[in-house]
XYZ file of C-alpha atoms in Angstrom:
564
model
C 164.023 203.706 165.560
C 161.346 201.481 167.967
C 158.702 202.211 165.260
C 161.222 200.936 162.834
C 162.040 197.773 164.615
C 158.044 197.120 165.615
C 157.140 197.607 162.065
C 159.822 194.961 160.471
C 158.544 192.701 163.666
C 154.845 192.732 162.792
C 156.215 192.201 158.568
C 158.429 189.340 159.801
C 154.907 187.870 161.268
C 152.349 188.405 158.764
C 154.886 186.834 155.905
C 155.586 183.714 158.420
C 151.788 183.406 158.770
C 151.579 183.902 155.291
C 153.894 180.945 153.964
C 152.795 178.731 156.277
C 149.224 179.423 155.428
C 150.955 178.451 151.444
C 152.468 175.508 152.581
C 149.255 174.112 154.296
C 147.276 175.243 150.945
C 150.211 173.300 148.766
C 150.099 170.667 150.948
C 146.142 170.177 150.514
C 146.569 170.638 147.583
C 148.838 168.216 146.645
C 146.825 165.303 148.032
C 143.602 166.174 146.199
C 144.827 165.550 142.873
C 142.432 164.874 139.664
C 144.354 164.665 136.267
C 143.485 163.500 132.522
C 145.395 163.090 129.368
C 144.460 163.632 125.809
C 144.012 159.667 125.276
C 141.057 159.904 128.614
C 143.334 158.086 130.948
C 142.493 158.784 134.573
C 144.930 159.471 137.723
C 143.073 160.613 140.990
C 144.596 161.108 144.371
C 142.246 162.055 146.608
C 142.176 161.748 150.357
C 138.889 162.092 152.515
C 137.409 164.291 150.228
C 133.330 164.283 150.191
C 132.736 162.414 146.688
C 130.726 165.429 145.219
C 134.049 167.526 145.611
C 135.815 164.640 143.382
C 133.211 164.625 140.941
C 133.209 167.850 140.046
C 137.045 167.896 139.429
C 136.626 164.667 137.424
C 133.912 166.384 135.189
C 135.809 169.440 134.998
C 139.265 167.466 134.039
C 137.438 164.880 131.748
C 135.026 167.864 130.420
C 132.066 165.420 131.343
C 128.549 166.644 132.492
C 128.193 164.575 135.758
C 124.857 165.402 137.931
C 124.700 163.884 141.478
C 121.696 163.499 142.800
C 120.843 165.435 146.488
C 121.155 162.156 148.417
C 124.526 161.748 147.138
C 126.986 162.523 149.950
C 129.840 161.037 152.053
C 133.852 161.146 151.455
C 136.169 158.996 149.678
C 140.248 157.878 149.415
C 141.346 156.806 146.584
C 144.848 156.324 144.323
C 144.211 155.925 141.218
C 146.499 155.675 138.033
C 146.038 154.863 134.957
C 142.359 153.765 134.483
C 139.544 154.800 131.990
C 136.798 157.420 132.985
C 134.126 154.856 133.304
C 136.532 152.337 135.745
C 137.243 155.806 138.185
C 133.364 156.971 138.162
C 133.162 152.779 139.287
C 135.576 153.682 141.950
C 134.670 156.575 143.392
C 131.150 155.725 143.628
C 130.850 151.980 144.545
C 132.210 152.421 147.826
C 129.740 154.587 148.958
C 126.834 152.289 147.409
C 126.625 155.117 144.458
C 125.869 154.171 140.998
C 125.325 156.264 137.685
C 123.305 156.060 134.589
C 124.613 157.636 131.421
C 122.271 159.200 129.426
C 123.671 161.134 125.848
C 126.068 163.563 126.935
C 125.061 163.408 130.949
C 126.323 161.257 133.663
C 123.807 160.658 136.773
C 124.396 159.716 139.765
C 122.211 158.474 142.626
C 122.142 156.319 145.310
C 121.073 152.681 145.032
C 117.596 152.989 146.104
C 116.926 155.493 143.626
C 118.752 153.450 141.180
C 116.383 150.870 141.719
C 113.001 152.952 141.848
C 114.628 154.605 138.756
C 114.829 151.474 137.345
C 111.401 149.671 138.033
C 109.548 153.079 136.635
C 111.051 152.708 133.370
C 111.076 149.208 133.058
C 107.904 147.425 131.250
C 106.501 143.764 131.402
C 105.687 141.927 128.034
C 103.659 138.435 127.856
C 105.229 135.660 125.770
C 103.855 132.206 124.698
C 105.960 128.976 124.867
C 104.365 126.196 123.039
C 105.483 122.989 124.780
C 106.020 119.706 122.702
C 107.489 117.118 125.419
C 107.420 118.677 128.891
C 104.373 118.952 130.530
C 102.964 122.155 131.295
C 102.660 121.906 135.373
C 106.624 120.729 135.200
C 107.141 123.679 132.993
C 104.956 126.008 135.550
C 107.419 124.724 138.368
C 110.933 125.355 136.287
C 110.031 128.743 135.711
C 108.868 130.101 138.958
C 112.362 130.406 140.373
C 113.019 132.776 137.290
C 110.273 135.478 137.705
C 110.442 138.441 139.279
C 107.941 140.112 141.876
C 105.432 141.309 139.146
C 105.813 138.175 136.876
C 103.031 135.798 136.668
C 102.634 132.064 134.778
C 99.806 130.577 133.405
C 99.725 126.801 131.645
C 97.153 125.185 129.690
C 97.751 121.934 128.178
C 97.257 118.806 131.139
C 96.990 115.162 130.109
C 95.031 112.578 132.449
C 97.823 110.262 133.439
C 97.084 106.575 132.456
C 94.588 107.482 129.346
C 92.131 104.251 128.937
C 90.478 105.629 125.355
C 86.580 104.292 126.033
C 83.647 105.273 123.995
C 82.719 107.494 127.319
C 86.004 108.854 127.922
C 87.417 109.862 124.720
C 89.998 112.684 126.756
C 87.262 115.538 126.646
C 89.453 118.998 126.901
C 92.655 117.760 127.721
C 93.352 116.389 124.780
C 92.467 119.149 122.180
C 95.190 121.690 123.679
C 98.548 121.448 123.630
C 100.821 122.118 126.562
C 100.950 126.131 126.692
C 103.059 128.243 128.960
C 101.829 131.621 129.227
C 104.351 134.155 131.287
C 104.230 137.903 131.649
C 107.383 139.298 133.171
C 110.513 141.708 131.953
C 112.074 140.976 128.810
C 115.894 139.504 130.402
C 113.638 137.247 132.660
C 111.349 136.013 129.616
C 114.781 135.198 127.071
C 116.259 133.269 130.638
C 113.041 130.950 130.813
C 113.570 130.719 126.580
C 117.163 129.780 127.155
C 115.836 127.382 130.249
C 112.624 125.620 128.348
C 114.981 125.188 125.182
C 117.045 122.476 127.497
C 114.331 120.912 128.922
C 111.670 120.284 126.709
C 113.623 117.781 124.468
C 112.618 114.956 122.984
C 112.698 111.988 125.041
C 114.704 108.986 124.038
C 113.195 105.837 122.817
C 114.340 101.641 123.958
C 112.940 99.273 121.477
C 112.388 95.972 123.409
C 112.658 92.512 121.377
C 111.165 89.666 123.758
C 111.447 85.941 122.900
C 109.335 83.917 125.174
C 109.931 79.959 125.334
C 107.636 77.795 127.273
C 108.042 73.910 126.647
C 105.607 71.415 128.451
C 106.583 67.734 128.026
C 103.572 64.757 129.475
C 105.241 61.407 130.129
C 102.908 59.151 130.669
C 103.355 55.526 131.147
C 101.064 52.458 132.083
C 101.309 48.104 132.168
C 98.293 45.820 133.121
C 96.301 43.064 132.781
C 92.457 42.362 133.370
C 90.675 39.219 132.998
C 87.923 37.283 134.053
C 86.967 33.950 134.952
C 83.242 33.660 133.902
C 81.208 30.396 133.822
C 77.229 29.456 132.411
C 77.495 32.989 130.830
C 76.943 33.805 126.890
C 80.295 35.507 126.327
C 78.671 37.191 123.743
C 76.287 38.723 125.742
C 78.434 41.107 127.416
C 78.838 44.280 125.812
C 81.176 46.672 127.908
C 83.830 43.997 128.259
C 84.795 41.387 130.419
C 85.204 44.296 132.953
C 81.691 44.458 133.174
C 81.032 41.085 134.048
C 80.381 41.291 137.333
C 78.417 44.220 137.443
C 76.252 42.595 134.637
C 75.732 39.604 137.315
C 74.950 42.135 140.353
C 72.270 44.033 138.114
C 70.897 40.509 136.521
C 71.264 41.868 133.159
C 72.163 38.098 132.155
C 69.170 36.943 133.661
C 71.209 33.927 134.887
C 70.240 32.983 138.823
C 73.716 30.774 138.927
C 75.578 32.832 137.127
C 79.521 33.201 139.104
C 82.502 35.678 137.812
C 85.842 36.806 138.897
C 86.913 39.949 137.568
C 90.585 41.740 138.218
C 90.494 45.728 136.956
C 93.965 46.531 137.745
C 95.217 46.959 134.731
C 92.488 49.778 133.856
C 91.324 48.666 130.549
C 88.948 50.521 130.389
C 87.348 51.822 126.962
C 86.775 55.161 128.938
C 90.901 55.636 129.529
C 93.504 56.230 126.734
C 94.666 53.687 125.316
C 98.570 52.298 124.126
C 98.349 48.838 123.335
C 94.891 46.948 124.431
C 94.768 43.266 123.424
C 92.047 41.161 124.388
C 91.269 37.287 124.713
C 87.520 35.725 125.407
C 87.830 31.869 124.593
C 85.095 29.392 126.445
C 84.762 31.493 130.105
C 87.844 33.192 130.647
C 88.517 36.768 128.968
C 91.932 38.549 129.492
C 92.772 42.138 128.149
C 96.512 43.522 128.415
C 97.362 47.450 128.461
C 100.447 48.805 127.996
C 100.955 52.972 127.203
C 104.051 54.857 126.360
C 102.744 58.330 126.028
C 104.669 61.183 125.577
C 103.207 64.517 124.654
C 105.751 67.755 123.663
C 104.869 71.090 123.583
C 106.536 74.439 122.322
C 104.797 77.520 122.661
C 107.081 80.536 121.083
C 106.107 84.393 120.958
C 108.703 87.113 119.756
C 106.699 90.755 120.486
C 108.975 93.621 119.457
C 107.831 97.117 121.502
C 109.086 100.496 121.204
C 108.744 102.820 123.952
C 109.747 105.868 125.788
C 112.226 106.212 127.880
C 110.197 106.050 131.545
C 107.099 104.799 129.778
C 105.536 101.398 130.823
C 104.869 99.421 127.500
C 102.497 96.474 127.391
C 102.448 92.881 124.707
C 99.472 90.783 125.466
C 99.629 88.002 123.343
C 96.321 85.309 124.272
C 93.107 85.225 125.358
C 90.603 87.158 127.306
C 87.848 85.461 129.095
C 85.039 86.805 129.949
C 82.971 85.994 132.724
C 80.005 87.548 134.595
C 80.266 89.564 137.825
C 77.698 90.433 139.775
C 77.162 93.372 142.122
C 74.043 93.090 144.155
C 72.384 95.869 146.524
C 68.937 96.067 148.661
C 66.892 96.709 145.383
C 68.765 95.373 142.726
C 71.403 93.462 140.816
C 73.795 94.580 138.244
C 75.852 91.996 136.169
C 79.110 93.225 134.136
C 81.059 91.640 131.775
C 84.413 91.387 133.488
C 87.747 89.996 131.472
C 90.768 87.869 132.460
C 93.853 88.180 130.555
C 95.647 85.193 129.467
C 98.582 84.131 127.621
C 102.109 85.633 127.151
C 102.143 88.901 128.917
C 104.937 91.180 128.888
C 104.931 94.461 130.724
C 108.210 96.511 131.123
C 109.273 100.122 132.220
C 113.202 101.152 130.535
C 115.088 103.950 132.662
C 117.785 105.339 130.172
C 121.200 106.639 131.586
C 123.914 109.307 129.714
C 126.495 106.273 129.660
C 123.956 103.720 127.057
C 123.355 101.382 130.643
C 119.457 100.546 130.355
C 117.440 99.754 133.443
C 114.611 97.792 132.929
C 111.820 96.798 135.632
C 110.208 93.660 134.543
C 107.472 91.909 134.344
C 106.926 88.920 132.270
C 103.885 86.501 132.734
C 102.400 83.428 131.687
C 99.357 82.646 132.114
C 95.980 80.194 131.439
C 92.806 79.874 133.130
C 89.443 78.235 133.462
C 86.000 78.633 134.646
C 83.776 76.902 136.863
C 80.418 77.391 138.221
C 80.244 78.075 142.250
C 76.962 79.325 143.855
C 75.385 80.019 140.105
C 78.369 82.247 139.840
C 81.128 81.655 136.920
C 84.499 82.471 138.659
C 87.780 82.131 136.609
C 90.765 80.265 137.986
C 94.386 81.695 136.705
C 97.170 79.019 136.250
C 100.488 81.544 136.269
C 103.955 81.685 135.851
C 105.018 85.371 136.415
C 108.286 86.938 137.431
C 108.988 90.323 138.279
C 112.675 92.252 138.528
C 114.627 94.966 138.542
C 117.406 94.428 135.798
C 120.389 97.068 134.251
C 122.363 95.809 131.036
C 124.138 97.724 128.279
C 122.615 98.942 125.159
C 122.308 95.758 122.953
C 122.806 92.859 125.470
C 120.378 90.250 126.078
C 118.913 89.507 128.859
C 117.669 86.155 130.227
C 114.906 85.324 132.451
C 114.559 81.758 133.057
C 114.506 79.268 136.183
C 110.871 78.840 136.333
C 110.376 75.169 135.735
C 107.979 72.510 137.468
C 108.295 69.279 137.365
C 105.412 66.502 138.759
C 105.757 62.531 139.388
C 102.745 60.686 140.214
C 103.318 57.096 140.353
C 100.551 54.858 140.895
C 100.648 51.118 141.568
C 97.629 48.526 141.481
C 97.840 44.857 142.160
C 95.748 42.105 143.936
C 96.381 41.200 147.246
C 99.049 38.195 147.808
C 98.576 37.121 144.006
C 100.414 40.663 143.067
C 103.435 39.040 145.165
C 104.012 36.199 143.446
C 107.184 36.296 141.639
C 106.372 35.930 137.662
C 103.085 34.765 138.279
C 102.055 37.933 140.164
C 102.744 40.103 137.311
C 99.771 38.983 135.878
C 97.905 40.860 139.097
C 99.511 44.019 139.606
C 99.024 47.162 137.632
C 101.003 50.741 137.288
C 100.330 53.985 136.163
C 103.339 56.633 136.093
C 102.930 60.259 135.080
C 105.596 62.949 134.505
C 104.979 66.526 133.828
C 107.862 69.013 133.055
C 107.442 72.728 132.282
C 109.504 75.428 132.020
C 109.698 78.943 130.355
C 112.861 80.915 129.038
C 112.404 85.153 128.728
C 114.749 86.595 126.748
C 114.774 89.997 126.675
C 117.072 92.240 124.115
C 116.789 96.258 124.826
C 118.091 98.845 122.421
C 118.157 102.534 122.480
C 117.046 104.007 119.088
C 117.762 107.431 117.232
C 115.110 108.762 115.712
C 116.493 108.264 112.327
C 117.144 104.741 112.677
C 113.040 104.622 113.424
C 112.287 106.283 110.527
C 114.375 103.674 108.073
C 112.490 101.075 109.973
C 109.221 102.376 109.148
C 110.265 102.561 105.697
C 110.909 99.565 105.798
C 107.990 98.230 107.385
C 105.687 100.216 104.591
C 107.481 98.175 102.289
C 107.305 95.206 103.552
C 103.552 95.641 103.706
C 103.225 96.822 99.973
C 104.981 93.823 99.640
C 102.488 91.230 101.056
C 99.554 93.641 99.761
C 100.503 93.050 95.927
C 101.559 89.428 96.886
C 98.113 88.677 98.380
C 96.013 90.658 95.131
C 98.157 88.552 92.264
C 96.310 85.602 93.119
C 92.777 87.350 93.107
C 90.476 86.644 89.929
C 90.929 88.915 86.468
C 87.190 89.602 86.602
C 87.083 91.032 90.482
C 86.858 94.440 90.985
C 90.570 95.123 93.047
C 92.462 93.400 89.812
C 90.371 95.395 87.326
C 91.420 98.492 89.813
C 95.021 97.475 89.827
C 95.138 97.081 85.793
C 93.620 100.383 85.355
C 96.359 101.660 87.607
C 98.637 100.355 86.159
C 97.907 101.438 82.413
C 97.506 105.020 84.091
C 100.799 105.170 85.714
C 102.380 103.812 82.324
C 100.924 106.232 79.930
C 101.688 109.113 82.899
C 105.479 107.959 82.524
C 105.141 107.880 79.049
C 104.159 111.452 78.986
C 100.814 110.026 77.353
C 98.371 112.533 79.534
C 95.228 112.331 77.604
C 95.753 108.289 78.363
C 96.688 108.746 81.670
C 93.764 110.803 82.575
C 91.056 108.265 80.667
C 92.769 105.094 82.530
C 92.492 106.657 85.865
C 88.833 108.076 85.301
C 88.101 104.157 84.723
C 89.507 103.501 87.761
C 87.756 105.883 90.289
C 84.404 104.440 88.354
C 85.123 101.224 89.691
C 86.751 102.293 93.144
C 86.057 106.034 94.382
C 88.056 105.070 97.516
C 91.713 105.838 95.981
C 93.622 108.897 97.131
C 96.777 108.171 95.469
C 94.830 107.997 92.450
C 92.887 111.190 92.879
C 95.886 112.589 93.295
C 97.368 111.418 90.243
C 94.477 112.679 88.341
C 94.927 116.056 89.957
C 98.054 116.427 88.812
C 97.771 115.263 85.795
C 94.599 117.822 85.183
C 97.304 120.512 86.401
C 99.732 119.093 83.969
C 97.388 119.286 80.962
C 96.000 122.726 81.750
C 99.258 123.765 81.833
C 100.533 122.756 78.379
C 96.698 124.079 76.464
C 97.628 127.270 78.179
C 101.291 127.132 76.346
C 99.507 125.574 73.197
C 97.192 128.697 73.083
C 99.913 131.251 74.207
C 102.310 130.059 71.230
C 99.312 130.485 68.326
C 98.219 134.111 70.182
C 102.339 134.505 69.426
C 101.540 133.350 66.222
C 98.815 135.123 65.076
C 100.382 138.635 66.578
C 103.535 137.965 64.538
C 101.461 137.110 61.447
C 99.455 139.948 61.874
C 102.378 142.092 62.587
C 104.450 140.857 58.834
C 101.127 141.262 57.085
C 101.004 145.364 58.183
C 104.880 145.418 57.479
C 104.144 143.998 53.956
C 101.072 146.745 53.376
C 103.086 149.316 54.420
């Protein structure tokens, strides 16, 4: 009976121990939970479980091959529902910093260091060129450095002196006979991202084409009243040959050779033969002579220029429309002296810089000049002396609009006033002693300025244009030339040529334009004419002769027909 009741005791225990040792197992195992449909739809509940653990049940639900790598390790919580394969391996792994590379039929999985040493074994660098047409290569070098990677490396040829004077020294050397070339070596995502990058930046640049009118006006007023005479006595009147101005200076010098010669001479009124002249009347009756001067002078003039200037947008551009003087400049050291040539530029000057913006405004910096000089001798030296008018600003307008540059005008009075002492004062009478000379200079110049931004296209039709227009004048200015010279004999044989090529007249065509390379060799328009008409003409004597070999098979052929 005690065995009885010990034994049921110690059976009582081992099946308590036993179900709760099946409750803690259902219980674990209901919060590691790993399922996957037919469609490959993904629920995982897992709960600090180490990650290789949960990657094994995913490849054995999902009948994957997944391979972690040693270093993989740590644990992981997750719920999960309803997700692909590829978003739960995401899951799982990314919060560890775990990633995985699928390769075929395997999944592998390392950590991101190996990822990345993985990844920079198998990965190769490739050199590509990128011919440059409008950026310059050093900009270029710049743009792309941000883009390379650790092991990429840029190399540019292609740099242009800024500011190129072409001189029969400097004629550019090297830098001109490249192009801009950007040479990279990197990996191929970072080489199609500096394509992609160049593609935006090396675009053509736009172009402003600047019409200038320049108006300068200069107007010289001059105006002069006076009279000279001169009282002479036991004097030949006609003996004096510069005038009755000259009178007494005759006397002082004795050029009359008169001892008691007298003479009282008044110059205020400036008669002299040596000044311009208005109106100069002069009286010599017995020994009195009296001259009267009176001027109205006025003297207008217009000076007009009208340059028209394309440039690019941030590009100075620079009219010069005068003179150049030269002068000598000398340069002297303890054993010698050099003289140059040096030049001043004079005239109507126009130098401007336009600064494009996206919304058609057009900034222009400005600087229009005027400009004359002279040159004097100083010390055995000539040294030029520049009378300017020159402005310089800083101007925005729209695309189209005029601007107008003016306000630089000079005006001059001189006023000058002769007259004898007391006589001059006389009322009436004294008029006959005084003496005036007024001047009045005005000058001013008017810029007018007209900037446009213009397409490409639009350049082109103007060009066309412009070819025409020259054609034009070119036959205009030969139609008046003699039939015997040797351009309108040229220009008849041409013409017959083009006629009988029209025509369809070859053999005429060809003999016309052989008589016109005789008398001018220098034709390429002709030479090409003849070239295709030689290709023209071989042509049809090679159908000619393939239609009689046709001919003479298909004879040939109905003569053995007939024999047989």
């Amino acid at each position: 009976m005690k065995y009885t009741t010990l034994l049921s005791s110690l059976l009582l225990t081992s099946m308590t121990a036993i179900g709760q040792e099946s409750i803690e197992t259902d219980q674990e195992s209901d919060s590691t939970t790993v399922a996957v449909d037919e469609f490959g739809t993904v629920d995982l509940v897992v709960n600090e479980t180490e990650v290789t653990q949960v990657l094994e049940m995913l490849a054995i639900q999902s009948r994957r091959n997944i391979i972690a790598s040693n270093s993989v390790s740590g644990v992981v919580s997750a719920n999960l529902y309803d997700i692909t394969f590829n978003e739960a391996l995401d899951a799982i792994l990314r919060v560890n910093g775990f990633g995985y590379v699928e390769e075929g039929n395997f999944v592998y999985v390392y950590t991101v260091d190996e990822l990345e040493t993985i990844e920079k074994a198998r990965r190769n660098t490739e050199s590509r060129i990128y011919e440059l047409q409008y950026l310059s290569a050093a900009d270029a070098d710049e743009f792309v450095k941000p883009l390379l990677s650790d092991e990429g490396e840029a190399a540019f040829r292609g740099t242009v002196e800024a500011g190129y004077q072409p001189t029969m020294e400097d004629g550019g050397a090297d830098s001109y006979a490249w192009s801009s070339k950007l040479v990279i070596n990197d990996y191929l995502e970072n080489l199609d991202a500096i394509a992609v990058l160049l593609s935006e930046l090396d675009t053509a640049p736009m172009q402003v084409v600047v019409e200038a009118t320049v108006v300068q006006t200069k107007v010289n007023e001059d105006n002069e009243f006076g009279v000279d005479f001169t009282a002479l006595s036991n004097i030949n009147i006609g003996s004096i040959a510069g005038g009755p101005l000259s009178a007494a200076t005759d006397l002082i010098s004795g050029t009359f050779g008169a001892t008691n010669a007298s003479a009282i001479s008044s110059g205020v009124g400036q008669t002299d033969t040596t000044l311009n002249g208005g109106l100069k009347v002069g009286v010599i009756k017995d020994h009195v002579g009296a001259f009267l001067r009176v001027l109205d002078q006025v003297v207008d003039t217009t000076v007009l220029a009208r340059p028209r200037v394309t440039c690019l947008n941030r590009q100075k551009a620079e009219v010069l429309i005068g003179t150049r003087f030269g002068y000598l400049s000398s340069t002297q050291t303890q054993t010698s002296t050099t003289q140059t040539v040096e030049f001043l530029d004079t005239g109507i000057q126009l130098v401007f810089r336009p600064f494009i913006s996206p919304d058609g405004m057009i900034r222009l910096e400005l600087r229009p000049s005027v400009s004359s000089a002279t040159l004097r001798v100083d010390g055995g030296q000539t040294i030029p002396d520049e009378i300017t008018q020159q402005l310089m600003t800083n101007v925005r307008c729209r695309d189209g609009e005029t601007i107008i540059l003016g306000g630089l005008f000079r005006e001059s009075t001189v006023v000058t006033r002769n007259q004898v002492p007391i006589l001059g004062d006389i009322p009436l009478i004294g008029t006959a002693f005084r003496g005036q000379d007024d001047q009045v200079d005005k000058e001013e110049i008017i810029f007018l300025l007209t900037p446009t931004i213009i397409p490409d296209e639009r350049l082109w039709e103007s060009g066309k244009d412009s070819l025409a227009i020259v054609e034009a004048v070119r036959i205009g200015a030969r139609s008046g030339l003699l039939p015997f010279s040797r351009d309108q004999i040229t220009a008849n044989y041409n013409r017959d040529a083009l006629n009988a090529y029209r025509r369809g007249d070859l053999d005429r065509a060809l003999y016309w334009t052989n008589l016109s390379l005789r008398t001018s060799k220098v034709q390429p328009e002709i030479l090409r004419l003849r070239e295709t008409i030689s290709d023209e003409s071989e042509s049809i004597w090679e159908r000619d002769l393939l239609r009689e070999l046709l001919a003479e098979s298909n004879t040939t052929v109905s003569s053995v027909e007939v024999t047989q």
